[in-house]
PDB file of C-alpha atoms in Angstrom:
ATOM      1  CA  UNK O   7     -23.203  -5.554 -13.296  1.00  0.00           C
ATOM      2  CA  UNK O   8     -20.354  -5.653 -10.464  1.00  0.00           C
ATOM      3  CA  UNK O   9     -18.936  -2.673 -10.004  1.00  0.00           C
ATOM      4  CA  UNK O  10     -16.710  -3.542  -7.039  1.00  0.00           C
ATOM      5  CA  UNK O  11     -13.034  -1.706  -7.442  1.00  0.00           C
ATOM      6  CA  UNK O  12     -10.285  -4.000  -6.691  1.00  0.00           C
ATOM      7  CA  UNK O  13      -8.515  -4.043  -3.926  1.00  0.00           C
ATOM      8  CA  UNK O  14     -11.938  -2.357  -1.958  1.00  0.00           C
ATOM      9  CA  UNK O  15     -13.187  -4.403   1.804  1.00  0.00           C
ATOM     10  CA  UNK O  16     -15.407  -6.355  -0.369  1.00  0.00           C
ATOM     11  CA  UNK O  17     -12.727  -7.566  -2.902  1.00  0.00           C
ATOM     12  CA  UNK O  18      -9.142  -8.247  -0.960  1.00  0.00           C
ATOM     13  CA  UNK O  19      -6.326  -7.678  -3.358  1.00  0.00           C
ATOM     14  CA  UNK O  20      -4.163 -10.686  -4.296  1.00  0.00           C
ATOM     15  CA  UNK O  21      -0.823 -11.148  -6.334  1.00  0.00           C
ATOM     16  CA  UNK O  22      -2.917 -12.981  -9.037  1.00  0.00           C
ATOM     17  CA  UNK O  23      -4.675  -9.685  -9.367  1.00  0.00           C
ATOM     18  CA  UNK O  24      -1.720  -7.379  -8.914  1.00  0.00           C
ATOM     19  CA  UNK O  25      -0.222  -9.251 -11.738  1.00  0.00           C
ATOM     20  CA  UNK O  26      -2.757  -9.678 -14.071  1.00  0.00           C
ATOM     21  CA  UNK O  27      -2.482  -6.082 -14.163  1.00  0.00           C
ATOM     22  CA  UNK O  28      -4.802  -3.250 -12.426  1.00  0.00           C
ATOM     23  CA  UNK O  29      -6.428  -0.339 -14.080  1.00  0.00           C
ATOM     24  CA  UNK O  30      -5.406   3.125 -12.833  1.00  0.00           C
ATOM     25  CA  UNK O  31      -5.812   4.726  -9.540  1.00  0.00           C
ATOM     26  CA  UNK O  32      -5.698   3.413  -5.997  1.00  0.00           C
ATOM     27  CA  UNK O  33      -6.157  -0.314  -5.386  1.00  0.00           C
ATOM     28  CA  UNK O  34      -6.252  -0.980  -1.492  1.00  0.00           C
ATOM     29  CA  UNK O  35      -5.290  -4.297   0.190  1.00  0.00           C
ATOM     30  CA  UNK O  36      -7.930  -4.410   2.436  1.00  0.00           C
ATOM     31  CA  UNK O  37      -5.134  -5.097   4.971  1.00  0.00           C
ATOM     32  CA  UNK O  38      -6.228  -2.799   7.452  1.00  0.00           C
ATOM     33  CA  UNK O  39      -2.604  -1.374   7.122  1.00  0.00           C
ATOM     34  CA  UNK O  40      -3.314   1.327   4.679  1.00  0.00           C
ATOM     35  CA  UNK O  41      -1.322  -0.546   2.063  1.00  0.00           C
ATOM     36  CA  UNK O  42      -2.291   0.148  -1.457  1.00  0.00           C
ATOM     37  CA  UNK O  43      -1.089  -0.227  -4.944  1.00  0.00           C
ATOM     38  CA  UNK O  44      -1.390   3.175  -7.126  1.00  0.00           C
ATOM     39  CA  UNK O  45      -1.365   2.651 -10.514  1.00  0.00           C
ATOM     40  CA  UNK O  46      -0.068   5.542 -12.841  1.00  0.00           C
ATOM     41  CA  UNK O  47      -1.661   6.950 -16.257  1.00  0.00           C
ATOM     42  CA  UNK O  48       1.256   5.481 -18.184  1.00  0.00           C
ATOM     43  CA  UNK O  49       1.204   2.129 -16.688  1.00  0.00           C
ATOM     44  CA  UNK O  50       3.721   2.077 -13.545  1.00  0.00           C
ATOM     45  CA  UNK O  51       3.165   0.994 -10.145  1.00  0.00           C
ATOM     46  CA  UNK O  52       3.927   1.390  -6.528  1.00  0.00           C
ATOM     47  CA  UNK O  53       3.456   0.259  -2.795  1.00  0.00           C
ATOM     48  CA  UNK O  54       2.065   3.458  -0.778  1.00  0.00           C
ATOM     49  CA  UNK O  55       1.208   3.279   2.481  1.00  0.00           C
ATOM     50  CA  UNK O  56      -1.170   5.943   4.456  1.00  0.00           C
ATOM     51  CA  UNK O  57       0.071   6.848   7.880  1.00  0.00           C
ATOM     52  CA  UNK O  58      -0.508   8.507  10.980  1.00  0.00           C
ATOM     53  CA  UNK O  59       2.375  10.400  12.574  1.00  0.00           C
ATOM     54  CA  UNK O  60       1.369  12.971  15.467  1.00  0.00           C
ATOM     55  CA  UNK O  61      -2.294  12.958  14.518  1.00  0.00           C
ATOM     56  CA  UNK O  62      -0.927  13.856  10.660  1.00  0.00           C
ATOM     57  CA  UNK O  63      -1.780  11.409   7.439  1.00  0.00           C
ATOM     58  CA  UNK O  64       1.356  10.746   5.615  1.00  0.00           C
ATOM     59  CA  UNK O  65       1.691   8.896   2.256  1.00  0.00           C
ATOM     60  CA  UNK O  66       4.661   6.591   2.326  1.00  0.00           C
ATOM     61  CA  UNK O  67       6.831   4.862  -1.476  1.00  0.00           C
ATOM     62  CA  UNK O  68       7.121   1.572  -0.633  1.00  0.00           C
ATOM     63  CA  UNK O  69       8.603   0.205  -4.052  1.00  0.00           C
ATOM     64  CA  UNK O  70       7.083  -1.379  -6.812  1.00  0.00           C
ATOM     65  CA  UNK O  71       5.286  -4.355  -7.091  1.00  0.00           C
ATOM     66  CA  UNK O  72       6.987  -5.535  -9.585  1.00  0.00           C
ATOM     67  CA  UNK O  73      10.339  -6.021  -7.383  1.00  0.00           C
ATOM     68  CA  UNK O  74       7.820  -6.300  -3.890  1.00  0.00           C
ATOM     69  CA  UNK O  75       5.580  -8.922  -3.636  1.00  0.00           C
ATOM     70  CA  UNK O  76       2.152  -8.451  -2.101  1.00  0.00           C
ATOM     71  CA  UNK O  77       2.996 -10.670   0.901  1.00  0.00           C
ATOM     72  CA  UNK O  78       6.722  -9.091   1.596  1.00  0.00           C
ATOM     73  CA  UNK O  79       4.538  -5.436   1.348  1.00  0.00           C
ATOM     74  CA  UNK O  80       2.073  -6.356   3.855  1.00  0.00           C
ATOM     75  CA  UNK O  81       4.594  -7.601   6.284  1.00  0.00           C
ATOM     76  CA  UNK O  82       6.712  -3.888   5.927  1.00  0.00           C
ATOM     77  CA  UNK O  83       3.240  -2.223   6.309  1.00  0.00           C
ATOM     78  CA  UNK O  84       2.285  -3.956   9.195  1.00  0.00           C
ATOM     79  CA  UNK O  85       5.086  -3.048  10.735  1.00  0.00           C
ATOM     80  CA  UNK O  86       4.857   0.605   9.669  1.00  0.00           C
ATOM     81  CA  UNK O  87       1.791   0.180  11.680  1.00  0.00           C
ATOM     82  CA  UNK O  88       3.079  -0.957  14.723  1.00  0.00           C
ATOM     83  CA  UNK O  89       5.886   1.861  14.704  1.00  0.00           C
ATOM     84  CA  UNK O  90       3.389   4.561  14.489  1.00  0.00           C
ATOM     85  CA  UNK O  91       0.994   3.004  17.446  1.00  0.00           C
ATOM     86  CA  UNK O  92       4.073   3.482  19.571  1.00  0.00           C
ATOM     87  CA  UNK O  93       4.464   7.045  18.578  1.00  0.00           C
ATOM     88  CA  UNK O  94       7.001   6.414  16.115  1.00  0.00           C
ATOM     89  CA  UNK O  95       7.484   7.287  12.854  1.00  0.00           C
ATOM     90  CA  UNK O  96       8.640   5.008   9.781  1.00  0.00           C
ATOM     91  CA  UNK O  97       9.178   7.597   7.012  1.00  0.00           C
ATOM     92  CA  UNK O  98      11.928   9.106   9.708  1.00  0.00           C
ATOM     93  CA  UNK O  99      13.115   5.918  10.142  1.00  0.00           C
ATOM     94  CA  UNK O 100      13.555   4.613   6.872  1.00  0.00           C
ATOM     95  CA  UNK O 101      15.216   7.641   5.825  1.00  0.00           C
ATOM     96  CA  UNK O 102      17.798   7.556   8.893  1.00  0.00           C
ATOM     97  CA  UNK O 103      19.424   4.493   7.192  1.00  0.00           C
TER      98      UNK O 103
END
């Protein structure tokens, strides 16, 4: 039996799966981005990205997948990415505007 989780390096997560719906817990792109989709006990979702800032891991909302599509998530989390290899940080950022 496969046990692979979805959304693990060995099984990229795609929209087909993301809308099919996900069982709960923490269902990773496989990006390299930290982008995952957590799924909540009663059935909601959201876009969270893991960060870096200053040598601290930070857990970023990026919406719901629902209104966010997989590709337009990926595209903000890459560059989230990019913002904190410059020293930067996108949480700060975001909530500036």
């Amino acid at each position: 039996m496969n046990h692979i989780k979805k959304g693990t390096d060995k099984m990229k997560l795609t929209q087909e799966m993301i809308d099919a719906g996900l069982t709960v817990g923490k269902h990773f792109t496989g990006c390299g981005t930290g982008l995952y989709v957590k799924v909540n006990k009663g059935g909601s979702t959201q876009w969270v990205q893991r960060v870096t800032v200053n040598g601290k891991r930070r857990e970023m909302g990026m919406g719901s997948p629902r209104y966010i599509p997989l590709e337009d998530a990926m595209i903000t989390a890459k560059a989230n990415k990019i913002i904190c290899m410059k020293g930067g940080d996108p949480i700060e950022i975001r909530n500036m505007s």
